[in-house]
PDB file of C-alpha atoms in Angstrom:
ATOM      1  CA  MET A   5     -15.314   3.100   7.194  1.00  0.00           C
ATOM      2  CA  ASN A   6     -12.356   2.462   9.494  1.00  0.00           C
ATOM      3  CA  TRP A   7     -10.691  -0.881  10.328  1.00  0.00           C
ATOM      4  CA  ARG A   8     -12.859  -1.634  13.364  1.00  0.00           C
ATOM      5  CA  GLU A   9     -16.094  -0.801  11.562  1.00  0.00           C
ATOM      6  CA  TYR A  10     -14.984  -2.841   8.559  1.00  0.00           C
ATOM      7  CA  ARG A  11     -14.222  -5.907  10.701  1.00  0.00           C
ATOM      8  CA  GLU A  12     -17.576  -5.684  12.487  1.00  0.00           C
ATOM      9  CA  GLN A  13     -19.487  -5.346   9.220  1.00  0.00           C
ATOM     10  CA  LEU A  14     -17.491  -8.144   7.605  1.00  0.00           C
ATOM     11  CA  ARG A  15     -18.184 -10.548  10.484  1.00  0.00           C
ATOM     12  CA  LYS A  16     -21.859  -9.654  10.517  1.00  0.00           C
ATOM     13  CA  ASN A  17     -22.189 -10.219   6.770  1.00  0.00           C
ATOM     14  CA  ILE A  18     -20.183 -13.455   6.808  1.00  0.00           C
ATOM     15  CA  ASP A  19     -22.301 -14.872   9.636  1.00  0.00           C
ATOM     16  CA  GLY A  20     -25.316 -14.770   7.317  1.00  0.00           C
ATOM     17  CA  LEU A  21     -23.681 -16.971   4.680  1.00  0.00           C
ATOM     18  CA  SER A  22     -23.841 -20.736   4.272  1.00  0.00           C
ATOM     19  CA  SER A  23     -20.586 -22.698   4.409  1.00  0.00           C
ATOM     20  CA  ASN A  24     -20.491 -22.955   0.631  1.00  0.00           C
ATOM     21  CA  GLN A  25     -21.087 -19.222   0.244  1.00  0.00           C
ATOM     22  CA  LYS A  26     -18.298 -18.518   2.736  1.00  0.00           C
ATOM     23  CA  LEU A  27     -15.931 -20.693   0.736  1.00  0.00           C
ATOM     24  CA  LYS A  28     -16.889 -18.959  -2.514  1.00  0.00           C
ATOM     25  CA  PHE A  29     -16.196 -15.571  -0.893  1.00  0.00           C
ATOM     26  CA  ALA A  30     -12.811 -16.871   0.286  1.00  0.00           C
ATOM     27  CA  ILE A  31     -12.012 -18.133  -3.217  1.00  0.00           C
ATOM     28  CA  ASP A  32     -12.809 -14.714  -4.707  1.00  0.00           C
ATOM     29  CA  ILE A  33     -10.318 -13.123  -2.339  1.00  0.00           C
ATOM     30  CA  CYS A  34      -7.694 -15.815  -2.929  1.00  0.00           C
ATOM     31  CA  GLU A  35      -7.988 -15.257  -6.674  1.00  0.00           C
ATOM     32  CA  LYS A  36      -7.584 -11.528  -6.130  1.00  0.00           C
ATOM     33  CA  LEU A  37      -4.439 -12.011  -4.023  1.00  0.00           C
ATOM     34  CA  PHE A  38      -2.891 -14.747  -6.186  1.00  0.00           C
ATOM     35  CA  PRO A  39      -1.106 -12.370  -8.618  1.00  0.00           C
ATOM     36  CA  ASP A  40       0.769 -10.852  -5.658  1.00  0.00           C
ATOM     37  CA  TYR A  41       2.446 -14.214  -5.034  1.00  0.00           C
ATOM     38  CA  GLN A  42       3.228 -14.531  -8.733  1.00  0.00           C
ATOM     39  CA  THR A  43       4.899 -11.098  -8.752  1.00  0.00           C
ATOM     40  CA  PHE A  44       6.890 -11.991  -5.647  1.00  0.00           C
ATOM     41  CA  GLN A  45       8.052 -15.295  -7.153  1.00  0.00           C
ATOM     42  CA  GLN A  46       9.186 -13.569 -10.336  1.00  0.00           C
ATOM     43  CA  GLU A  47      11.068 -10.881  -8.383  1.00  0.00           C
ATOM     44  CA  HIS A  48      12.773 -13.176  -5.876  1.00  0.00           C
ATOM     45  CA  LYS A  49      12.934 -16.511  -7.722  1.00  0.00           C
ATOM     46  CA  TRP A  50      11.566 -18.140  -4.564  1.00  0.00           C
ATOM     47  CA  GLY A  51       8.419 -20.129  -3.877  1.00  0.00           C
ATOM     48  CA  ASN A  52       6.191 -22.358  -5.940  1.00  0.00           C
ATOM     49  CA  LEU A  53       3.241 -20.797  -7.681  1.00  0.00           C
ATOM     50  CA  ASN A  54       1.875 -24.212  -8.702  1.00  0.00           C
ATOM     51  CA  THR A  55       1.549 -25.202  -5.052  1.00  0.00           C
ATOM     52  CA  LEU A  56      -0.744 -22.250  -4.406  1.00  0.00           C
ATOM     53  CA  ALA A  57      -2.628 -22.876  -7.649  1.00  0.00           C
ATOM     54  CA  ASP A  58      -3.211 -26.485  -6.611  1.00  0.00           C
ATOM     55  CA  GLY A  59      -4.549 -25.284  -3.249  1.00  0.00           C
ATOM     56  CA  LEU A  60      -6.909 -22.885  -4.981  1.00  0.00           C
ATOM     57  CA  THR A  61      -8.075 -25.711  -7.264  1.00  0.00           C
ATOM     58  CA  LEU A  62      -8.902 -27.849  -4.227  1.00  0.00           C
ATOM     59  CA  CYS A  63     -10.942 -24.975  -2.812  1.00  0.00           C
ATOM     60  CA  LYS A  64     -12.862 -24.581  -6.056  1.00  0.00           C
ATOM     61  CA  GLN A  65     -13.528 -28.312  -6.302  1.00  0.00           C
ATOM     62  CA  ASN A  66     -14.962 -28.284  -2.792  1.00  0.00           C
ATOM     63  CA  ALA A  67     -17.089 -25.239  -3.575  1.00  0.00           C
ATOM     64  CA  ASP A  68     -18.459 -27.176  -6.558  1.00  0.00           C
ATOM     65  CA  GLY A  69     -19.491 -30.047  -4.297  1.00  0.00           C
ATOM     66  CA  LEU A  70     -16.535 -32.408  -4.733  1.00  0.00           C
ATOM     67  CA  ARG A  71     -15.353 -33.416  -1.268  1.00  0.00           C
ATOM     68  CA  THR A  72     -11.603 -33.828  -0.988  1.00  0.00           C
ATOM     69  CA  ASN A  73      -9.933 -36.351   1.281  1.00  0.00           C
ATOM     70  CA  VAL A  74      -8.800 -34.722   4.533  1.00  0.00           C
ATOM     71  CA  ASN A  75      -5.243 -36.033   4.093  1.00  0.00           C
ATOM     72  CA  ILE A  76      -4.969 -34.420   0.655  1.00  0.00           C
ATOM     73  CA  VAL A  77      -6.104 -31.063   2.037  1.00  0.00           C
ATOM     74  CA  GLU A  78      -3.722 -31.299   4.999  1.00  0.00           C
ATOM     75  CA  LYS A  79      -0.803 -32.183   2.708  1.00  0.00           C
ATOM     76  CA  GLN A  80      -1.625 -29.246   0.446  1.00  0.00           C
ATOM     77  CA  ILE A  81      -1.693 -26.873   3.412  1.00  0.00           C
ATOM     78  CA  ALA A  82       1.750 -28.169   4.454  1.00  0.00           C
ATOM     79  CA  LYS A  83       3.097 -27.600   0.930  1.00  0.00           C
ATOM     80  CA  ILE A  84       1.760 -24.050   0.937  1.00  0.00           C
ATOM     81  CA  VAL A  85       3.259 -23.345   4.355  1.00  0.00           C
ATOM     82  CA  LYS A  86       6.674 -24.465   3.010  1.00  0.00           C
ATOM     83  CA  ASN A  87       6.255 -21.984   0.162  1.00  0.00           C
ATOM     84  CA  THR A  88       5.075 -19.076   2.298  1.00  0.00           C
ATOM     85  CA  PRO A  89       7.725 -16.364   2.509  1.00  0.00           C
ATOM     86  CA  ASP A  90       8.971 -15.185   5.876  1.00  0.00           C
ATOM     87  CA  THR A  91       8.901 -11.400   6.049  1.00  0.00           C
ATOM     88  CA  GLU A  92      12.195 -11.482   7.960  1.00  0.00           C
ATOM     89  CA  ASP A  93      13.805 -13.030   4.879  1.00  0.00           C
ATOM     90  CA  PHE A  94      11.861 -10.943   2.373  1.00  0.00           C
ATOM     91  CA  GLY A  95      11.284  -7.579   4.009  1.00  0.00           C
ATOM     92  CA  GLN A  96       9.884  -5.759   1.014  1.00  0.00           C
ATOM     93  CA  VAL A  97       6.188  -5.154   0.559  1.00  0.00           C
ATOM     94  CA  SER A  98       6.125  -7.895  -2.070  1.00  0.00           C
ATOM     95  CA  GLY A  99       7.087 -10.435   0.622  1.00  0.00           C
ATOM     96  CA  SER A 100       4.169  -9.360   2.797  1.00  0.00           C
ATOM     97  CA  LEU A 101       1.790  -9.496  -0.154  1.00  0.00           C
ATOM     98  CA  ALA A 102       2.982 -12.993  -1.096  1.00  0.00           C
ATOM     99  CA  LEU A 103       2.636 -14.106   2.522  1.00  0.00           C
ATOM    100  CA  ASN A 104      -0.956 -12.824   2.556  1.00  0.00           C
ATOM    101  CA  SER A 105      -1.733 -14.659  -0.672  1.00  0.00           C
ATOM    102  CA  ALA A 106      -0.359 -17.954   0.651  1.00  0.00           C
ATOM    103  CA  ALA A 107      -1.983 -17.472   4.059  1.00  0.00           C
ATOM    104  CA  ALA A 108      -5.379 -16.801   2.459  1.00  0.00           C
ATOM    105  CA  ILE A 109      -5.276 -20.028   0.450  1.00  0.00           C
ATOM    106  CA  SER A 110      -4.109 -21.974   3.513  1.00  0.00           C
ATOM    107  CA  ALA A 111      -6.963 -20.489   5.543  1.00  0.00           C
ATOM    108  CA  ALA A 112      -9.494 -21.379   2.843  1.00  0.00           C
ATOM    109  CA  LEU A 113      -8.234 -24.969   2.841  1.00  0.00           C
ATOM    110  CA  SER A 114      -8.383 -25.034   6.635  1.00  0.00           C
ATOM    111  CA  PHE A 115     -11.972 -23.799   6.433  1.00  0.00           C
ATOM    112  CA  ILE A 116     -12.793 -26.851   4.299  1.00  0.00           C
ATOM    113  CA  LEU A 117     -11.532 -29.013   7.161  1.00  0.00           C
ATOM    114  CA  ASP A 118     -13.004 -27.248  10.188  1.00  0.00           C
ATOM    115  CA  ASN A 119     -15.731 -24.860   8.902  1.00  0.00           C
ATOM    116  CA  LYS A 120     -14.584 -22.097  11.295  1.00  0.00           C
ATOM    117  CA  THR A 121     -16.105 -18.804  10.239  1.00  0.00           C
ATOM    118  CA  GLU A 122     -13.222 -16.768  11.693  1.00  0.00           C
ATOM    119  CA  ARG A 123     -11.004 -18.188   8.933  1.00  0.00           C
ATOM    120  CA  ILE A 124     -13.162 -16.382   6.377  1.00  0.00           C
ATOM    121  CA  SER A 125     -12.938 -13.125   8.351  1.00  0.00           C
ATOM    122  CA  ASP A 126      -9.178 -13.596   8.499  1.00  0.00           C
ATOM    123  CA  ILE A 127      -9.033 -14.031   4.722  1.00  0.00           C
ATOM    124  CA  GLY A 128     -10.924 -10.749   4.352  1.00  0.00           C
ATOM    125  CA  SER A 129      -8.430  -9.106   6.694  1.00  0.00           C
ATOM    126  CA  LEU A 130      -5.502 -10.436   4.667  1.00  0.00           C
ATOM    127  CA  SER A 131      -6.947  -8.782   1.584  1.00  0.00           C
ATOM    128  CA  TYR A 132      -7.507  -5.530   3.489  1.00  0.00           C
ATOM    129  CA  ASP A 133      -3.921  -5.700   4.779  1.00  0.00           C
ATOM    130  CA  SER A 134      -2.619  -6.194   1.257  1.00  0.00           C
ATOM    131  CA  ALA A 135      -4.521  -3.125   0.093  1.00  0.00           C
ATOM    132  CA  TYR A 136      -3.092  -1.242   3.089  1.00  0.00           C
ATOM    133  CA  PHE A 137       0.492  -2.303   2.288  1.00  0.00           C
ATOM    134  CA  LYS A 138       0.067  -1.241  -1.331  1.00  0.00           C
ATOM    135  CA  ALA A 139      -1.389   2.121  -0.297  1.00  0.00           C
ATOM    136  CA  CYS A 140       1.501   2.715   2.114  1.00  0.00           C
ATOM    137  CA  GLU A 141       3.962   1.954  -0.658  1.00  0.00           C
ATOM    138  CA  ASN A 142       2.140   4.077  -3.248  1.00  0.00           C
ATOM    139  CA  TYR A 143       1.488   7.039  -0.936  1.00  0.00           C
ATOM    140  CA  PRO A 144       4.447   7.168   1.464  1.00  0.00           C
ATOM    141  CA  LYS A 145       3.753  10.744   2.604  1.00  0.00           C
ATOM    142  CA  LEU A 146       0.275   9.975   3.941  1.00  0.00           C
ATOM    143  CA  SER A 147      -0.298   9.405   7.649  1.00  0.00           C
ATOM    144  CA  GLU A 148      -1.732   6.148   8.955  1.00  0.00           C
ATOM    145  CA  SER A 149      -5.193   7.659   9.355  1.00  0.00           C
ATOM    146  CA  GLU A 150      -5.022   9.165   5.860  1.00  0.00           C
ATOM    147  CA  ILE A 151      -4.092   5.752   4.473  1.00  0.00           C
ATOM    148  CA  GLU A 152      -6.957   4.112   6.371  1.00  0.00           C
ATOM    149  CA  ASN A 153      -9.399   6.602   4.833  1.00  0.00           C
ATOM    150  CA  HIS A 154      -7.791   6.562   1.393  1.00  0.00           C
ATOM    151  CA  LYS A 155      -9.962   5.590  -1.553  1.00  0.00           C
ATOM    152  CA  ASP A 156      -7.863   2.461  -2.205  1.00  0.00           C
ATOM    153  CA  LEU A 157      -8.761   1.010   1.185  1.00  0.00           C
ATOM    154  CA  GLN A 158     -12.345   2.179   0.963  1.00  0.00           C
ATOM    155  CA  ASN A 159     -12.565   0.506  -2.450  1.00  0.00           C
ATOM    156  CA  GLU A 160     -11.234  -2.716  -0.904  1.00  0.00           C
ATOM    157  CA  ILE A 161     -13.905  -2.613   1.790  1.00  0.00           C
ATOM    158  CA  GLU A 162     -16.646  -1.930  -0.755  1.00  0.00           C
ATOM    159  CA  TRP A 163     -15.351  -4.726  -3.003  1.00  0.00           C
ATOM    160  CA  GLN A 164     -15.460  -7.258  -0.163  1.00  0.00           C
ATOM    161  CA  LEU A 165     -18.898  -6.247   1.042  1.00  0.00           C
ATOM    162  CA  GLU A 166     -20.221  -6.397  -2.541  1.00  0.00           C
ATOM    163  CA  LYS A 167     -18.662  -9.840  -3.042  1.00  0.00           C
ATOM    164  CA  ILE A 168     -20.480 -11.087   0.046  1.00  0.00           C
ATOM    165  CA  LYS A 169     -23.770  -9.881  -1.439  1.00  0.00           C
ATOM    166  CA  TYR A 170     -22.908 -11.565  -4.723  1.00  0.00           C
ATOM    167  CA  VAL A 171     -22.193 -14.999  -3.233  1.00  0.00           C
ATOM    168  CA  ALA A 172     -25.225 -14.815  -0.909  1.00  0.00           C
TER     169      ALA A 172
END
């Protein structure tokens, strides 16, 4: 399955989920991406892992039915944005992976506020992009189309589509 087909299938599958199911899917991805931020922070001694962890906790609390004050969610998003690496400052793959991790948690928190389904699709794309970056780094001699069809990216697609079935 290529990028375009993946995005279409992802959107179609997400559209069939309730808001709570969408949030649970987003949390699964955020948890998957979280170690990338941790690795980045250890390598570069930059960022605040606890800020992301607190954002993920807010997401989980909301998924469990506890409604969080809008101001608290907005403040947490702002804290995460301050701790999101800029790829111009951290050009390595680890910077991009950490950015994706932070962006996914921010998007999940934003979803709590506005319930926009495209945020969930974007979170899926961030996870796909992270798998793509890792594949490019691990297999530097492969072409772009070979990377797109590589088992690592296909496994990412399958993982996401299975997770959607699981939360549904």
